[in-house]
Amino acid sequence: MLPEREFFPAFTKKRWMLSSPSVLPKSGTSVPERPLKPPLKPRRGTLEMDVASAAETGVFFLFAAITLGGALGLIFAQRVAHSMLSLIFCFMAVSGIFILLGAEFLAAIQILVYLASVGLVVLFGIMLTRRQILEEDFE
């Protein structure tokens, strides 16, 4: 049995390969060079991933534009019913963004709480308030 100090270096892979007779060059020949690695092939599926990420980015920007348009429509609408419709578009687009982010629960809460509850309360508030009819409206 080998002493403890010599046991580990004698059986490492590198030392074993270098001392193996099949690896050592024959006398009078040079050490063979390693063959070059073949060039890397492009990964499969990268085009599909690029198309999918571009489509997802496009849908995100569509939802963002609908959200901004709904918010601006809410601010600048002349009638309260039109501003309520803009608010509904804004809330739906925000729930779409939540779905894109993978937060389906937040999207469901957005639809249930804001669209159903707050939207209906504001809609009933609009319907139940009296509007003053002025002579200017008929002209």
mmCIF file with all atom_site columns, C-alpha atoms in Angstrom:
data_model
loop_
_atom_site.group_PDB
_atom_site.id
_atom_site.type_symbol
_atom_site.label_atom_id
_atom_site.label_alt_id
_atom_site.label_comp_id
_atom_site.label_asym_id
_atom_site.label_entity_id
_atom_site.label_seq_id
_atom_site.pdbx_PDB_ins_code
_atom_site.Cartn_x
_atom_site.Cartn_y
_atom_site.Cartn_z
_atom_site.occupancy
_atom_site.B_iso_or_equiv
_atom_site.pdbx_formal_charge
_atom_site.auth_seq_id
_atom_site.auth_comp_id
_atom_site.auth_asym_id
_atom_site.auth_atom_id
_atom_site.pdbx_PDB_model_num
ATOM 1   C CA . MET A 1 1   ? 0.000   0.000  0.000   1.00 0.00 ? 1   MET A CA 1
ATOM 2   C CA . LEU A 1 2   ? 1.222   3.462  -0.866  1.00 0.00 ? 2   LEU A CA 1
ATOM 3   C CA . PRO A 1 3   ? 1.941   5.966  1.831   1.00 0.00 ? 3   PRO A CA 1
ATOM 4   C CA . GLU A 1 4   ? -0.784  8.560  2.426   1.00 0.00 ? 4   GLU A CA 1
ATOM 5   C CA . ARG A 1 5   ? 1.170   11.353 0.817   1.00 0.00 ? 5   ARG A CA 1
ATOM 6   C CA . GLU A 1 6   ? 1.731   9.509  -2.467  1.00 0.00 ? 6   GLU A CA 1
ATOM 7   C CA . PHE A 1 7   ? -1.683  7.872  -2.711  1.00 0.00 ? 7   PHE A CA 1
ATOM 8   C CA . PHE A 1 8   ? -3.683  10.892 -3.890  1.00 0.00 ? 8   PHE A CA 1
ATOM 9   C CA . PRO A 1 9   ? -1.337  12.253 -6.602  1.00 0.00 ? 9   PRO A CA 1
ATOM 10  C CA . ALA A 1 10  ? -0.668  8.796  -8.017  1.00 0.00 ? 10  ALA A CA 1
ATOM 11  C CA . PHE A 1 11  ? -4.326  8.155  -8.817  1.00 0.00 ? 11  PHE A CA 1
ATOM 12  C CA . THR A 1 12  ? -5.623  11.473 -10.024 1.00 0.00 ? 12  THR A CA 1
ATOM 13  C CA . LYS A 1 13  ? -7.049  11.466 -13.506 1.00 0.00 ? 13  LYS A CA 1
ATOM 14  C CA . LYS A 1 14  ? -4.473  13.837 -14.936 1.00 0.00 ? 14  LYS A CA 1
ATOM 15  C CA . ARG A 1 15  ? -1.500  11.896 -13.591 1.00 0.00 ? 15  ARG A CA 1
ATOM 16  C CA . TRP A 1 16  ? -3.035  8.583  -14.679 1.00 0.00 ? 16  TRP A CA 1
ATOM 17  C CA . MET A 1 17  ? -3.634  9.845  -18.224 1.00 0.00 ? 17  MET A CA 1
ATOM 18  C CA . LEU A 1 18  ? -0.138  11.267 -18.557 1.00 0.00 ? 18  LEU A CA 1
ATOM 19  C CA . SER A 1 19  ? 1.486   8.085  -17.299 1.00 0.00 ? 19  SER A CA 1
ATOM 20  C CA . SER A 1 20  ? -0.661  5.799  -19.435 1.00 0.00 ? 20  SER A CA 1
ATOM 21  C CA . PRO A 1 21  ? 1.378   4.221  -22.270 1.00 0.00 ? 21  PRO A CA 1
ATOM 22  C CA . SER A 1 22  ? -1.361  4.778  -24.874 1.00 0.00 ? 22  SER A CA 1
ATOM 23  C CA . VAL A 1 23  ? -1.339  8.549  -24.346 1.00 0.00 ? 23  VAL A CA 1
ATOM 24  C CA . LEU A 1 24  ? 2.394   9.112  -24.291 1.00 0.00 ? 24  LEU A CA 1
ATOM 25  C CA . PRO A 1 25  ? 3.888   9.914  -27.706 1.00 0.00 ? 25  PRO A CA 1
ATOM 26  C CA . LYS A 1 26  ? 6.224   7.411  -29.254 1.00 0.00 ? 26  LYS A CA 1
ATOM 27  C CA . SER A 1 27  ? 9.861   8.323  -29.415 1.00 0.00 ? 27  SER A CA 1
ATOM 28  C CA . GLY A 1 28  ? 10.719  10.696 -32.240 1.00 0.00 ? 28  GLY A CA 1
ATOM 29  C CA . THR A 1 29  ? 7.173   12.025 -32.717 1.00 0.00 ? 29  THR A CA 1
ATOM 30  C CA . SER A 1 30  ? 5.747   15.254 -31.539 1.00 0.00 ? 30  SER A CA 1
ATOM 31  C CA . VAL A 1 31  ? 2.778   15.572 -29.250 1.00 0.00 ? 31  VAL A CA 1
ATOM 32  C CA . PRO A 1 32  ? -0.411  15.465 -31.325 1.00 0.00 ? 32  PRO A CA 1
ATOM 33  C CA . GLU A 1 33  ? -2.421  18.665 -31.291 1.00 0.00 ? 33  GLU A CA 1
ATOM 34  C CA . ARG A 1 34  ? -6.000  18.676 -30.142 1.00 0.00 ? 34  ARG A CA 1
ATOM 35  C CA . PRO A 1 35  ? -8.551  18.855 -32.905 1.00 0.00 ? 35  PRO A CA 1
ATOM 36  C CA . LEU A 1 36  ? -10.428 22.127 -33.013 1.00 0.00 ? 36  LEU A CA 1
ATOM 37  C CA . LYS A 1 37  ? -13.968 22.121 -31.691 1.00 0.00 ? 37  LYS A CA 1
ATOM 38  C CA . PRO A 1 38  ? -16.649 22.450 -34.329 1.00 0.00 ? 38  PRO A CA 1
ATOM 39  C CA . PRO A 1 39  ? -18.309 25.868 -34.462 1.00 0.00 ? 39  PRO A CA 1
ATOM 40  C CA . LEU A 1 40  ? -21.360 26.275 -32.298 1.00 0.00 ? 40  LEU A CA 1
ATOM 41  C CA . LYS A 1 41  ? -24.664 25.800 -34.054 1.00 0.00 ? 41  LYS A CA 1
ATOM 42  C CA . PRO A 1 42  ? -27.415 28.320 -33.416 1.00 0.00 ? 42  PRO A CA 1
ATOM 43  C CA . ARG A 1 43  ? -29.903 27.100 -30.874 1.00 0.00 ? 43  ARG A CA 1
ATOM 44  C CA . ARG A 1 44  ? -33.169 25.823 -32.169 1.00 0.00 ? 44  ARG A CA 1
ATOM 45  C CA . GLY A 1 45  ? -36.272 27.739 -31.232 1.00 0.00 ? 45  GLY A CA 1
ATOM 46  C CA . THR A 1 46  ? -34.663 31.162 -30.935 1.00 0.00 ? 46  THR A CA 1
ATOM 47  C CA . LEU A 1 47  ? -36.732 32.555 -33.802 1.00 0.00 ? 47  LEU A CA 1
ATOM 48  C CA . GLU A 1 48  ? -39.926 31.289 -32.220 1.00 0.00 ? 48  GLU A CA 1
ATOM 49  C CA . MET A 1 49  ? -38.889 32.826 -28.915 1.00 0.00 ? 49  MET A CA 1
ATOM 50  C CA . ASP A 1 50  ? -38.156 36.139 -30.615 1.00 0.00 ? 50  ASP A CA 1
ATOM 51  C CA . VAL A 1 51  ? -41.547 36.139 -32.343 1.00 0.00 ? 51  VAL A CA 1
ATOM 52  C CA . ALA A 1 52  ? -43.299 35.254 -29.088 1.00 0.00 ? 52  ALA A CA 1
ATOM 53  C CA . SER A 1 53  ? -41.497 37.947 -27.109 1.00 0.00 ? 53  SER A CA 1
ATOM 54  C CA . ALA A 1 54  ? -42.194 40.512 -29.843 1.00 0.00 ? 54  ALA A CA 1
ATOM 55  C CA . ALA A 1 55  ? -45.875 39.578 -29.831 1.00 0.00 ? 55  ALA A CA 1
ATOM 56  C CA . GLU A 1 56  ? -46.004 39.824 -26.044 1.00 0.00 ? 56  GLU A CA 1
ATOM 57  C CA . THR A 1 57  ? -44.321 43.232 -26.175 1.00 0.00 ? 57  THR A CA 1
ATOM 58  C CA . GLY A 1 58  ? -46.802 44.379 -28.810 1.00 0.00 ? 58  GLY A CA 1
ATOM 59  C CA . VAL A 1 59  ? -49.768 43.240 -26.722 1.00 0.00 ? 59  VAL A CA 1
ATOM 60  C CA . PHE A 1 60  ? -48.300 44.994 -23.686 1.00 0.00 ? 60  PHE A CA 1
ATOM 61  C CA . PHE A 1 61  ? -47.975 48.269 -25.592 1.00 0.00 ? 61  PHE A CA 1
ATOM 62  C CA . LEU A 1 62  ? -51.534 47.843 -26.881 1.00 0.00 ? 62  LEU A CA 1
ATOM 63  C CA . PHE A 1 63  ? -52.845 47.447 -23.322 1.00 0.00 ? 63  PHE A CA 1
ATOM 64  C CA . ALA A 1 64  ? -50.715 50.390 -22.179 1.00 0.00 ? 64  ALA A CA 1
ATOM 65  C CA . ALA A 1 65  ? -52.121 52.577 -24.966 1.00 0.00 ? 65  ALA A CA 1
ATOM 66  C CA . ILE A 1 66  ? -55.683 51.559 -24.075 1.00 0.00 ? 66  ILE A CA 1
ATOM 67  C CA . THR A 1 67  ? -54.972 52.356 -20.420 1.00 0.00 ? 67  THR A CA 1
ATOM 68  C CA . LEU A 1 68  ? -53.576 55.799 -21.240 1.00 0.00 ? 68  LEU A CA 1
ATOM 69  C CA . GLY A 1 69  ? -56.378 56.492 -23.714 1.00 0.00 ? 69  GLY A CA 1
ATOM 70  C CA . GLY A 1 70  ? -58.978 55.493 -21.151 1.00 0.00 ? 70  GLY A CA 1
ATOM 71  C CA . ALA A 1 71  ? -57.385 57.689 -18.501 1.00 0.00 ? 71  ALA A CA 1
ATOM 72  C CA . LEU A 1 72  ? -57.250 60.676 -20.848 1.00 0.00 ? 72  LEU A CA 1
ATOM 73  C CA . GLY A 1 73  ? -60.823 59.996 -21.953 1.00 0.00 ? 73  GLY A CA 1
ATOM 74  C CA . LEU A 1 74  ? -61.872 59.921 -18.322 1.00 0.00 ? 74  LEU A CA 1
ATOM 75  C CA . ILE A 1 75  ? -60.340 63.326 -17.722 1.00 0.00 ? 75  ILE A CA 1
ATOM 76  C CA . PHE A 1 76  ? -61.412 65.107 -20.891 1.00 0.00 ? 76  PHE A CA 1
ATOM 77  C CA . ALA A 1 77  ? -64.876 63.605 -21.539 1.00 0.00 ? 77  ALA A CA 1
ATOM 78  C CA . GLN A 1 78  ? -67.723 66.110 -21.661 1.00 0.00 ? 78  GLN A CA 1
ATOM 79  C CA . ARG A 1 79  ? -70.385 63.754 -20.351 1.00 0.00 ? 79  ARG A CA 1
ATOM 80  C CA . VAL A 1 80  ? -70.213 61.654 -17.224 1.00 0.00 ? 80  VAL A CA 1
ATOM 81  C CA . ALA A 1 81  ? -71.426 58.515 -19.023 1.00 0.00 ? 81  ALA A CA 1
ATOM 82  C CA . HIS A 1 82  ? -68.584 58.830 -21.528 1.00 0.00 ? 82  HIS A CA 1
ATOM 83  C CA . SER A 1 83  ? -66.035 59.214 -18.757 1.00 0.00 ? 83  SER A CA 1
ATOM 84  C CA . MET A 1 84  ? -67.492 56.105 -17.104 1.00 0.00 ? 84  MET A CA 1
ATOM 85  C CA . LEU A 1 85  ? -67.026 54.170 -20.350 1.00 0.00 ? 85  LEU A CA 1
ATOM 86  C CA . SER A 1 86  ? -63.410 55.382 -20.508 1.00 0.00 ? 86  SER A CA 1
ATOM 87  C CA . LEU A 1 87  ? -62.907 54.216 -16.925 1.00 0.00 ? 87  LEU A CA 1
ATOM 88  C CA . ILE A 1 88  ? -64.180 50.757 -17.866 1.00 0.00 ? 88  ILE A CA 1
ATOM 89  C CA . PHE A 1 89  ? -61.708 50.594 -20.777 1.00 0.00 ? 89  PHE A CA 1
ATOM 90  C CA . CYS A 1 90  ? -58.909 51.682 -18.465 1.00 0.00 ? 90  CYS A CA 1
ATOM 91  C CA . PHE A 1 91  ? -59.717 49.007 -15.869 1.00 0.00 ? 91  PHE A CA 1
ATOM 92  C CA . MET A 1 92  ? -60.014 46.273 -18.502 1.00 0.00 ? 92  MET A CA 1
ATOM 93  C CA . ALA A 1 93  ? -56.626 47.179 -19.980 1.00 0.00 ? 93  ALA A CA 1
ATOM 94  C CA . VAL A 1 94  ? -54.998 47.133 -16.531 1.00 0.00 ? 94  VAL A CA 1
ATOM 95  C CA . SER A 1 95  ? -56.428 43.660 -15.917 1.00 0.00 ? 95  SER A CA 1
ATOM 96  C CA . GLY A 1 96  ? -55.006 42.610 -19.304 1.00 0.00 ? 96  GLY A CA 1
ATOM 97  C CA . ILE A 1 97  ? -51.575 43.828 -18.205 1.00 0.00 ? 97  ILE A CA 1
ATOM 98  C CA . PHE A 1 98  ? -51.938 41.779 -15.021 1.00 0.00 ? 98  PHE A CA 1
ATOM 99  C CA . ILE A 1 99  ? -52.688 38.705 -17.137 1.00 0.00 ? 99  ILE A CA 1
ATOM 100 C CA . LEU A 1 100 ? -49.576 39.355 -19.242 1.00 0.00 ? 100 LEU A CA 1
ATOM 101 C CA . LEU A 1 101 ? -47.504 39.529 -16.070 1.00 0.00 ? 101 LEU A CA 1
ATOM 102 C CA . GLY A 1 102 ? -48.847 36.160 -14.942 1.00 0.00 ? 102 GLY A CA 1
ATOM 103 C CA . ALA A 1 103 ? -50.887 37.582 -12.067 1.00 0.00 ? 103 ALA A CA 1
ATOM 104 C CA . GLU A 1 104 ? -54.262 36.081 -12.901 1.00 0.00 ? 104 GLU A CA 1
ATOM 105 C CA . PHE A 1 105 ? -55.558 36.525 -9.366  1.00 0.00 ? 105 PHE A CA 1
ATOM 106 C CA . LEU A 1 106 ? -54.878 40.265 -9.452  1.00 0.00 ? 106 LEU A CA 1
ATOM 107 C CA . ALA A 1 107 ? -56.602 40.453 -12.843 1.00 0.00 ? 107 ALA A CA 1
ATOM 108 C CA . ALA A 1 108 ? -59.655 38.687 -11.421 1.00 0.00 ? 108 ALA A CA 1
ATOM 109 C CA . ILE A 1 109 ? -59.709 41.007 -8.402  1.00 0.00 ? 109 ILE A CA 1
ATOM 110 C CA . GLN A 1 110 ? -59.334 44.011 -10.721 1.00 0.00 ? 110 GLN A CA 1
ATOM 111 C CA . ILE A 1 111 ? -62.336 42.898 -12.751 1.00 0.00 ? 111 ILE A CA 1
ATOM 112 C CA . LEU A 1 112 ? -64.494 41.877 -9.797  1.00 0.00 ? 112 LEU A CA 1
ATOM 113 C CA . VAL A 1 113 ? -63.777 44.780 -7.479  1.00 0.00 ? 113 VAL A CA 1
ATOM 114 C CA . TYR A 1 114 ? -63.241 47.722 -9.768  1.00 0.00 ? 114 TYR A CA 1
ATOM 115 C CA . LEU A 1 115 ? -65.328 46.883 -12.811 1.00 0.00 ? 115 LEU A CA 1
ATOM 116 C CA . ALA A 1 116 ? -68.216 45.186 -11.060 1.00 0.00 ? 116 ALA A CA 1
ATOM 117 C CA . SER A 1 117 ? -68.437 47.025 -7.759  1.00 0.00 ? 117 SER A CA 1
ATOM 118 C CA . VAL A 1 118 ? -67.069 50.503 -8.319  1.00 0.00 ? 118 VAL A CA 1
ATOM 119 C CA . GLY A 1 119 ? -68.306 50.634 -11.900 1.00 0.00 ? 119 GLY A CA 1
ATOM 120 C CA . LEU A 1 120 ? -71.861 49.723 -10.955 1.00 0.00 ? 120 LEU A CA 1
ATOM 121 C CA . VAL A 1 121 ? -71.947 52.175 -8.060  1.00 0.00 ? 121 VAL A CA 1
ATOM 122 C CA . VAL A 1 122 ? -70.768 55.014 -10.284 1.00 0.00 ? 122 VAL A CA 1
ATOM 123 C CA . LEU A 1 123 ? -73.164 53.946 -13.048 1.00 0.00 ? 123 LEU A CA 1
ATOM 124 C CA . PHE A 1 124 ? -76.134 53.950 -10.665 1.00 0.00 ? 124 PHE A CA 1
ATOM 125 C CA . GLY A 1 125 ? -74.956 57.285 -9.327  1.00 0.00 ? 125 GLY A CA 1
ATOM 126 C CA . ILE A 1 126 ? -74.979 58.657 -12.868 1.00 0.00 ? 126 ILE A CA 1
ATOM 127 C CA . MET A 1 127 ? -78.408 57.228 -13.626 1.00 0.00 ? 127 MET A CA 1
ATOM 128 C CA . LEU A 1 128 ? -80.026 58.404 -10.413 1.00 0.00 ? 128 LEU A CA 1
ATOM 129 C CA . THR A 1 129 ? -78.774 61.977 -10.461 1.00 0.00 ? 129 THR A CA 1
ATOM 130 C CA . ARG A 1 130 ? -80.913 64.521 -12.190 1.00 0.00 ? 130 ARG A CA 1
ATOM 131 C CA . ARG A 1 131 ? -79.423 66.539 -14.938 1.00 0.00 ? 131 ARG A CA 1
ATOM 132 C CA . GLN A 1 132 ? -80.397 70.125 -15.283 1.00 0.00 ? 132 GLN A CA 1
ATOM 133 C CA . ILE A 1 133 ? -81.892 70.724 -18.652 1.00 0.00 ? 133 ILE A CA 1
ATOM 134 C CA . LEU A 1 134 ? -80.910 74.109 -19.899 1.00 0.00 ? 134 LEU A CA 1
ATOM 135 C CA . GLU A 1 135 ? -82.129 75.927 -22.946 1.00 0.00 ? 135 GLU A CA 1
ATOM 136 C CA . GLU A 1 136 ? -78.593 75.845 -24.301 1.00 0.00 ? 136 GLU A CA 1
ATOM 137 C CA . ASP A 1 137 ? -78.781 72.052 -24.690 1.00 0.00 ? 137 ASP A CA 1
ATOM 138 C CA . PHE A 1 138 ? -81.533 72.296 -27.291 1.00 0.00 ? 138 PHE A CA 1
ATOM 139 C CA . GLU A 1 139 ? -79.847 74.890 -29.456 1.00 0.00 ? 139 GLU A CA 1
#
